[in-house]
C-alpha positions as a printed NumPy array, in Angstrom:
array([[  25.01 ,  -17.227,  -27.322],
       [  23.004,  -14.16 ,  -26.268],
       [  21.858,  -14.02 ,  -22.661],
       [  18.924,  -11.925,  -21.47 ],
       [  19.903,   -8.808,  -19.541],
       [  18.303,   -9.995,  -16.307],
       [  20.525,  -13.101,  -16.473],
       [  23.688,  -11.268,  -17.495],
       [  23.302,   -8.744,  -14.7  ],
       [  22.015,  -10.99 ,  -11.926],
       [  23.561,   -9.781,   -8.627],
       [  26.54 ,  -11.862,   -7.46 ],
       [  26.964,  -10.431,   -3.948],
       [  24.583,   -9.241,   -1.248],
       [  25.73 ,   -5.646,   -1.845],
       [  24.479,   -5.81 ,   -5.456],
       [  20.938,   -6.829,   -4.449],
       [  18.755,   -3.747,   -4.893],
       [  16.337,   -2.445,   -2.286],
       [  16.581,   -5.343,    0.193],
       [  19.135,   -4.049,    2.682],
       [  16.988,   -5.154,    5.618],
       [  17.457,   -8.76 ,    4.434],
       [  21.008,   -8.754,    3.053],
       [  22.446,   -7.084,    6.172],
       [  20.9  ,   -9.766,    8.412],
       [  22.148,  -12.61 ,    6.22 ],
       [  25.685,  -11.163,    6.029],
       [  25.811,  -10.846,    9.833],
       [  24.594,  -14.442,   10.27 ],
       [  27.309,  -15.74 ,    7.926],
       [  30.039,  -13.584,    9.487],
       [  29.061,  -14.739,   13.012],
       [  28.475,  -18.375,   12.057],
       [  24.861,  -18.1  ,   13.223],
       [  23.283,  -19.868,   10.244],
       [  19.745,  -21.259,   10.349],
       [  18.591,  -24.537,    8.846],
       [  15.502,  -23.242,    7.004],
       [  14.73 ,  -19.891,    5.388],
       [  11.6  ,  -18.563,    3.71 ],
       [  12.   ,  -15.809,    1.129],
       [   8.622,  -14.287,    0.238],
       [   7.68 ,  -11.32 ,   -1.92 ],
       [   6.442,  -10.24 ,   -5.332],
       [   8.06 ,  -11.41 ,   -8.56 ],
       [  11.377,  -10.001,   -9.688],
       [  12.502,   -8.617,   -6.332],
       [  15.588,  -10.831,   -5.875],
       [  14.417,  -13.888,   -3.929],
       [  16.163,  -16.554,   -6.036],
       [  19.236,  -14.354,   -6.612],
       [  19.613,  -13.836,   -2.854],
       [  19.2  ,  -17.577,   -2.264],
       [  22.019,  -18.341,   -4.737],
       [  24.293,  -15.698,   -3.179],
       [  23.567,  -17.155,    0.266],
       [  24.367,  -20.674,   -1.01 ],
       [  27.793,  -19.489,   -2.217],
       [  28.469,  -17.329,    0.84 ],
       [  27.959,  -20.124,    3.413],
       [  30.238,  -22.424,    1.396],
       [  32.834,  -19.822,    0.315],
       [  36.434,  -20.573,    1.291],
       [  37.262,  -16.889,    1.807],
       [  34.111,  -14.828,    2.366],
       [  34.431,  -11.026,    2.417],
       [  32.274,   -9.411,    5.14 ],
       [  29.602,  -12.071,    4.703],
       [  29.701,  -11.861,    0.881],
       [  30.977,  -14.703,   -1.316],
       [  34.311,  -14.002,   -3.003],
       [  33.118,  -15.593,   -6.281],
       [  36.773,  -16.454,   -6.972],
       [  37.429,  -19.627,   -4.955],
       [  36.881,  -23.06 ,   -6.457],
       [  33.668,  -23.587,   -4.497],
       [  32.116,  -20.288,   -5.621],
       [  33.146,  -20.871,   -9.237],
       [  31.882,  -24.453,   -9.089],
       [  28.46 ,  -23.311,   -7.821],
       [  28.336,  -20.525,  -10.436],
       [  29.057,  -22.85 ,  -13.37 ],
       [  26.963,  -25.643,  -11.777],
       [  29.844,  -28.128,  -11.724],
       [  29.34 ,  -28.615,   -7.968],
       [  26.078,  -30.425,   -7.304],
       [  25.727,  -29.543,   -3.632],
       [  23.357,  -26.65 ,   -4.415],
       [  20.123,  -28.033,   -5.809],
       [  17.391,  -25.852,   -7.297],
       [  13.924,  -27.375,   -7.399],
       [  10.758,  -26.04 ,   -8.995],
       [   7.81 ,  -26.902,   -6.752],
       [   5.342,  -26.119,   -9.555],
       [   6.453,  -29.206,  -11.502],
       [   7.668,  -31.313,   -8.549],
       [   4.767,  -30.934,   -6.155],
       [   3.71 ,  -34.491,   -5.383],
       [   4.292,  -36.562,   -2.255],
       [   6.618,  -38.879,   -4.215],
       [   8.836,  -35.942,   -5.244],
       [   9.258,  -34.843,   -1.616],
       [   9.861,  -38.429,   -0.455],
       [  12.622,  -38.732,   -3.036],
       [  14.098,  -35.458,   -1.811],
       [  13.882,  -36.672,    1.787],
       [  15.82 ,  -39.816,    0.897],
       [  18.611,  -37.788,   -0.767],
       [  19.153,  -35.133,    1.9  ],
       [  20.71 ,  -37.624,    4.338],
       [  23.819,  -37.895,    2.149],
       [  26.536,  -35.326,    2.995],
       [  27.728,  -32.753,    0.422],
       [  30.405,  -33.899,   -2.021],
       [  32.704,  -30.852,   -1.936],
       [  30.999,  -27.95 ,   -0.173],
       [  30.414,  -27.423,    3.538],
       [  26.613,  -27.386,    3.249],
       [  24.147,  -29.062,    0.935],
       [  21.51 ,  -26.489,    0.043],
       [  18.065,  -27.037,   -1.435],
       [  16.431,  -23.983,   -3.047],
       [  12.729,  -24.772,   -3.557],
       [  11.115,  -22.144,   -5.784],
       [   7.349,  -21.435,   -5.769],
       [   7.024,  -23.629,   -2.697],
       [   3.329,  -22.702,   -2.282],
       [   2.601,  -25.029,   -5.231],
       [   3.347,  -28.155,   -3.158],
       [   0.353,  -30.355,   -2.402],
       [  -0.94 ,  -30.851,    1.133],
       [   0.568,  -34.321,    1.251],
       [   3.92 ,  -33.008,    0.035],
       [   3.972,  -30.381,    2.784],
       [   3.275,  -33.06 ,    5.373],
       [   6.087,  -35.194,    3.961],
       [   8.48 ,  -32.233,    4.206],
       [   7.609,  -31.28 ,    7.791],
       [   9.873,  -33.616,    9.762],
       [  12.904,  -33.049,    7.552],
       [  12.364,  -29.296,    7.687],
       [  12.131,  -29.323,   11.467],
       [  15.161,  -31.518,   12.163],
       [  17.376,  -31.624,    9.073],
       [  20.897,  -33.09 ,    9.083],
       [  23.613,  -30.639,   10.191],
       [  24.947,  -30.321,    6.664],
       [  21.575,  -29.33 ,    5.158],
       [  19.955,  -25.889,    4.595],
       [  16.542,  -25.335,    3.04 ],
       [  15.698,  -22.071,    1.273],
       [  12.019,  -21.818,    0.305],
       [  10.968,  -19.07 ,   -2.103],
       [   7.365,  -18.034,   -2.753],
       [   5.215,  -15.183,   -4.085],
       [   2.21 ,  -16.359,   -2.039],
       [   3.304,  -17.018,    1.521],
       [  -0.327,  -16.953,    2.733],
       [  -0.862,  -20.32 ,    1.01 ],
       [   1.781,  -22.043,    3.145],
       [   0.635,  -24.05 ,    6.185],
       [   1.46 ,  -22.546,    9.578],
       [   3.401,  -25.694,   10.388],
       [   5.859,  -24.837,    7.584],
       [   6.023,  -21.113,    8.409],
       [   6.825,  -21.78 ,   12.07 ],
       [   9.887,  -23.861,   11.1  ],
       [  11.518,  -21.165,    8.924],
       [  13.232,  -17.833,    9.356],
       [  11.043,  -15.577,    7.228],
       [  12.309,  -12.677,    5.112],
       [   9.854,  -10.476,    3.189],
       [  11.194,   -8.882,    0.011],
       [   9.87 ,   -5.419,   -0.851],
       [   9.069,   -3.964,   -4.255],
       [  12.086,   -2.079,   -5.6  ],
       [  11.565,    1.679,   -5.833],
       [  11.665,    3.296,   -9.274],
       [  14.713,    5.4  ,   -8.384],
       [  16.837,    2.275,   -7.773],
       [  15.518,    0.566,  -10.907],
       [  16.385,    3.588,  -13.084],
       [  19.867,    3.862,  -11.534],
       [  20.577,    0.183,  -12.219],
       [  19.356,    0.433,  -15.83 ],
       [  21.515,    3.539,  -16.404],
       [  24.533,    1.62 ,  -15.117],
       [  23.793,   -1.305,  -17.461],
       [  23.276,    0.997,  -20.475],
       [  26.6  ,    2.721,  -19.727],
       [  28.371,   -0.64 ,  -19.651],
       [  26.754,   -1.619,  -22.97 ],
       [  27.476,    1.847,  -24.455],
       [  23.804,    2.349,  -25.345],
       [  22.587,    5.993,  -25.36 ],
       [  19.197,    6.174,  -23.687],
       [  16.858,    9.005,  -22.728],
       [  16.18 ,    9.335,  -19.001],
       [  12.409,    9.673,  -19.545],
       [  12.413,    6.317,  -21.35 ],
       [  14.04 ,    4.582,  -18.369],
       [  11.557,    6.228,  -15.987],
       [   8.693,    4.995,  -18.161],
       [  10.089,    1.439,  -18.129],
       [  10.556,    1.575,  -14.352],
       [   6.962,    2.764,  -13.775],
       [   5.639,   -0.167,  -15.795],
       [   7.774,   -2.816,  -14.085],
       [   5.665,   -2.709,  -10.884],
       [   8.721,   -2.742,   -8.629],
       [  10.293,   -5.821,  -10.254],
       [  13.892,   -5.488,  -11.44 ],
       [  13.587,   -8.554,  -13.654],
       [  10.542,   -7.116,  -15.438],
       [  12.333,   -3.787,  -15.927],
       [  15.376,   -5.461,  -17.499],
       [  13.146,   -7.576,  -19.748],
       [  11.401,   -4.399,  -20.982],
       [  14.766,   -2.664,  -21.433],
       [  16.024,   -5.667,  -23.401],
       [  12.971,   -5.407,  -25.657],
       [  13.465,   -1.659,  -26.201],
       [  17.18 ,   -1.988,  -26.962],
       [  16.381,   -4.554,  -29.668],
       [  13.919,   -2.138,  -31.336],
       [  16.518,   -0.103,  -33.208],
       [  20.169,    0.902,  -33.302],
       [  21.159,    4.228,  -31.812],
       [  19.534,    6.279,  -29.065],
       [  16.597,    4.85 ,  -27.143],
       [  14.073,    7.687,  -26.853],
       [  10.898,    8.202,  -24.833],
       [   8.775,    7.935,  -27.999],
       [  10.433,    4.609,  -28.862],
       [   9.553,    3.248,  -25.428],
       [   5.943,    4.402,  -25.872],
       [   5.672,    2.633,  -29.231],
       [   7.256,   -0.608,  -28.009],
       [   5.394,   -0.9  ,  -24.727],
       [   2.016,    0.163,  -26.138],
       [   1.656,    2.844,  -23.48 ],
       [  -0.372,    6.019,  -24.026],
       [   1.632,    9.217,  -23.781],
       [   0.931,   11.806,  -21.101],
       [  -0.63 ,   14.323,  -23.498],
       [  -3.218,   11.778,  -24.69 ],
       [  -4.223,   10.929,  -21.116],
       [  -4.63 ,   14.585,  -20.136],
       [  -6.691,   15.201,  -23.294],
       [  -8.878,   12.144,  -22.634],
       [  -9.639,   13.221,  -19.06 ],
       [ -10.306,   16.777,  -20.27 ],
       [ -12.915,   15.467,  -22.749],
       [ -14.548,   13.433,  -19.969],
       [ -14.726,   16.459,  -17.662],
       [ -16.197,   18.662,  -20.408],
       [ -18.715,   15.917,  -21.267],
       [ -17.357,   15.623,  -24.816],
       [ -18.345,   11.966,  -25.082],
       [ -17.962,   11.759,  -28.849],
       [ -14.383,   13.087,  -28.711],
       [ -13.497,   10.625,  -25.942],
       [ -14.911,    7.677,  -27.915],
       [ -13.007,    8.792,  -31.038],
       [  -9.788,    8.786,  -29.006],
       [ -10.509,    5.194,  -27.961],
       [ -11.013,    4.301,  -31.633],
       [  -7.689,    5.972,  -32.464],
       [  -5.959,    3.954,  -29.727],
       [  -7.376,    0.711,  -31.127],
       [  -6.463,    1.637,  -34.73 ],
       [  -2.883,    2.377,  -33.668],
       [  -2.598,   -1.099,  -32.173],
       [  -2.364,    0.009,  -28.536],
       [  -3.279,   -2.468,  -25.843],
       [  -6.707,   -1.698,  -24.308],
       [  -5.754,   -3.326,  -21.005],
       [  -2.63 ,   -1.181,  -20.823],
       [  -4.614,    1.968,  -21.614],
       [  -7.044,    1.258,  -18.757],
       [  -4.023,    0.824,  -16.447],
       [  -2.633,    4.125,  -17.731],
       [  -5.948,    5.876,  -16.95 ],
       [  -5.945,    4.376,  -13.446],
       [  -2.383,    5.602,  -12.924],
       [  -3.402,    9.047,  -14.254],
       [  -6.294,    9.358,  -11.768],
       [  -3.987,    8.066,   -9.039],
       [  -1.631,   10.959,   -9.776],
       [  -4.579,   13.373,   -9.673],
       [  -5.474,   11.908,   -6.268],
       [  -1.929,   12.397,   -4.962],
       [  -1.748,   16.036,   -6.112],
       [  -5.224,   16.656,   -4.647],
       [  -4.467,   15.264,   -1.197],
       [  -0.788,   16.072,   -0.551],
       [   1.318,   19.205,   -0.325],
       [   4.583,   17.547,   -1.404],
       [   3.416,   15.384,   -4.287],
       [   6.885,   15.45 ,   -5.862],
       [   8.172,   13.2  ,   -3.062],
       [   5.577,   10.561,   -3.997],
       [   5.287,   11.03 ,   -7.776],
       [   8.421,   10.144,   -9.699],
       [   8.205,   12.755,  -12.486],
       [   9.355,   16.208,  -13.547],
       [   8.015,   19.46 ,  -12.06 ],
       [   6.23 ,   20.49 ,  -15.274],
       [   4.142,   17.306,  -15.395],
       [   3.288,   17.577,  -11.701],
       [   2.029,   21.13 ,  -12.336],
       [  -0.206,   19.808,  -15.15 ],
       [  -1.698,   17.255,  -12.738],
       [  -2.2  ,   19.957,  -10.13 ],
       [  -4.088,   22.2  ,  -12.56 ],
       [  -6.324,   19.379,  -13.792],
       [  -7.149,   18.221,  -10.275],
       [  -8.193,   21.731,   -9.134],
       [ -11.694,   21.503,  -10.651],
       [ -12.27 ,   17.943,   -9.417],
       [ -13.653,   16.983,   -6.04 ],
       [ -11.95 ,   14.255,   -4.062],
       [ -15.168,   12.227,   -4.19 ],
       [ -15.188,   12.455,   -8.   ],
       [ -11.587,   11.161,   -8.285],
       [ -12.25 ,    8.282,   -5.882],
       [ -15.401,    7.22 ,   -7.73 ],
       [ -13.57 ,    7.466,  -11.075],
       [ -10.815,    5.205,   -9.733],
       [ -13.44 ,    2.745,   -8.524],
       [ -15.072,    2.627,  -11.987],
       [ -11.73 ,    2.157,  -13.776],
       [ -10.476,   -0.498,  -11.337],
       [ -13.637,   -2.562,  -11.823],
       [ -13.345,   -2.092,  -15.591],
       [  -9.751,   -3.345,  -15.55 ],
       [ -10.849,   -6.488,  -13.719],
       [ -13.704,   -7.056,  -16.196],
       [ -11.498,   -6.4  ,  -19.24 ],
       [  -9.144,   -9.241,  -18.27 ],
       [ -11.845,  -11.806,  -19.055],
       [ -13.772,   -9.938,  -21.75 ],
       [ -13.592,  -10.983,  -25.405],
       [ -14.169,   -7.32 ,  -26.363],
       [ -12.217,   -5.192,  -23.839],
       [ -12.858,   -2.118,  -26.014],
       [ -16.544,   -2.23 ,  -25.041],
       [ -15.586,   -2.339,  -21.346],
       [ -13.439,    0.786,  -21.826],
       [ -16.217,    2.592,  -23.715],
       [ -18.732,    1.734,  -20.968],
       [ -16.329,    3.057,  -18.342],
       [ -15.884,    6.285,  -20.342],
       [ -19.662,    6.839,  -20.532],
       [ -19.946,    6.257,  -16.766],
       [ -17.173,    8.798,  -16.143],
       [ -18.897,   11.393,  -18.352],
       [ -22.137,   10.989,  -16.336],
       [ -20.403,   10.633,  -12.978],
       [ -21.083,   14.186,  -11.748],
       [ -24.855,   13.836,  -12.24 ],
       [ -24.759,   10.573,  -10.35 ],
       [ -22.831,   12.171,   -7.477],
       [ -25.348,   15.07 ,   -7.389],
       [ -28.291,   12.647,   -7.215],
       [ -26.564,   10.615,   -4.501],
       [ -25.981,   13.79 ,   -2.458],
       [ -29.682,   14.719,   -2.679],
       [ -30.739,   11.223,   -1.623],
       [ -28.218,   11.308,    1.233],
       [ -29.594,   14.638,    2.518],
       [ -33.14 ,   13.285,    2.354],
       [ -32.115,   10.18 ,    4.322],
       [ -30.468,   12.383,    6.965],
       [ -33.654,   14.443,    7.371],
       [ -35.78 ,   11.28 ,    7.714],
       [ -33.347,    9.714,   10.212],
       [ -33.275,   12.903,   12.31 ],
       [ -37.086,   12.813,   12.675],
       [ -37.35 ,   16.596,   12.172],
       [ -39.786,   16.452,    9.281],
       [ -41.948,   19.625,    8.793],
       [ -45.07 ,   18.727,    6.926],
       [ -47.052,   21.834,    5.798],
       [ -50.926,   21.887,    5.966],
       [ -52.29 ,   21.185,    2.483],
       [ -53.875,   24.13 ,    0.634],
       [ -56.995,   22.133,   -0.164],
       [ -57.73 ,   21.613,    3.538],
       [ -57.562,   25.34 ,    4.231],
       [ -59.981,   26.1  ,    1.365],
       [ -62.514,   23.517,    2.599],
       [ -62.404,   24.889,    6.142],
       [ -62.906,   28.468,    4.871],
       [ -65.907,   27.374,    2.801],
       [ -67.406,   25.69 ,    5.863],
       [ -67.073,   28.928,    7.852],
       [ -68.826,   30.942,    5.115],
       [ -71.742,   28.472,    4.901],
       [ -72.202,   28.524,    8.664],
       [ -72.222,   32.326,    8.729],
       [ -74.825,   32.423,    5.935],
       [ -77.091,   29.981,    7.778],
       [ -76.841,   32.073,   10.927],
       [ -78.   ,   35.135,    8.988],
       [ -80.929,   33.307,    7.388],
       [ -82.123,   31.83 ,   10.679],
       [ -85.477,   33.428,   11.682],
       [ -85.592,   35.476,   14.877],
       [ -87.338,   33.905,   17.86 ],
       [ -90.738,   35.472,   18.452],
       [ -91.907,   35.612,   21.999],
       [ -95.549,   34.531,   22.513],
       [ -97.91 ,   37.083,   24.018],
       [ -99.869,   35.686,   26.939],
       [-103.647,   36.084,   26.788],
       [-105.696,   36.734,   29.923],
       [-108.029,   34.052,   31.088],
       [-111.017,   36.274,   30.91 ],
       [-110.463,   36.893,   27.182],
       [-109.883,   40.568,   27.502],
       [-107.438,   42.378,   25.307],
       [-104.05 ,   43.343,   26.759],
       [-103.489,   46.984,   27.439],
       [-100.45 ,   48.864,   26.149],
       [ -98.925,   49.117,   29.612],
       [ -99.141,   45.349,   30.141],
       [ -97.476,   44.695,   26.803],
       [ -94.588,   47.054,   27.628],
       [ -94.083,   45.309,   30.965],
       [ -94.027,   41.961,   29.252],
       [ -91.494,   43.121,   26.671],
       [ -89.239,   44.628,   29.286]])
């Protein structure tokens, strides 16, 4: 019977767990020194090795001949746990066993000692799914379990666990696995299976696994089943529904040159070819993210996992973009991705986002003008010029006043007349005038 790759190649020792050395080293030292806790919490994103590490730990603490803290996987206890013939390691799914009654039943069973192993171990997966009552029922047992009992709680959402549970566990946070380690592991698996595969195809799969080894192996499994022979980059593009790099560069070029019709025709082509709209929006977000990295860093190769030629293409395209433009474009696309998840017509969401991106520069220009105006108003240094109309009115008033002054009759002095009625002589008149 065929087994999925992620099950066939599940790590069997701590040394085989990828990208979690900070956790596996601690656990190996605890086992080697006999300093084993009674409750552990493994938290982290999906596919990073939480359950695999829990199973390795369960074998290691019970192994008859451990090797530097690792299980030997050869003794009867290790083999019994691997083939599930020993029932002292119990896996429980909290998503389907989340009631108070389920935890009470568990609490009644844990008092019984293990049948063959040294420790009885309960691995509770997705523990955040337990109800409030179930958590309360688990508290006392988790705090003071029997000496033969170890709890390992695994969760992707540790923030949903009550503090009372967190405080009773040793917590280990699993990191996303870096693309380099994912690619190396897939190359090793392909070599063992004698499957020729192109390196670019593995890099593409790794980028789309979001740091989860399980997701990467599931995608690899899907690609291997596509056809016999070499697995190429183009095959991976077709299977995963991912837009190729050339299409993304061309799409962004059309947006920058305001060729809206060309950009919308490319969206139509994507839909007609059966590509996933949601995936294409993610690809655009990743493309602008790469533009952001090349715009803001000097050593983008250390951050971007791609060849030098592609990095140079990103560098050239980012040269005529402002940092503000890239950030606003990412904001538009991120909101569009969120909206497209619930939309019945995600194509319309993508087309709306494209139109917004085409008009983004005008919007930024308008925002800059408004911002400058606000700064002037807030500074209080507003220079208001005197209106032209006021100047004209005042000039007219001056002209009218001058005209009136000219037309005003001169004041005539009255000539006094002597009391005796005699006429004034010329000398008297001159004296009066002077």
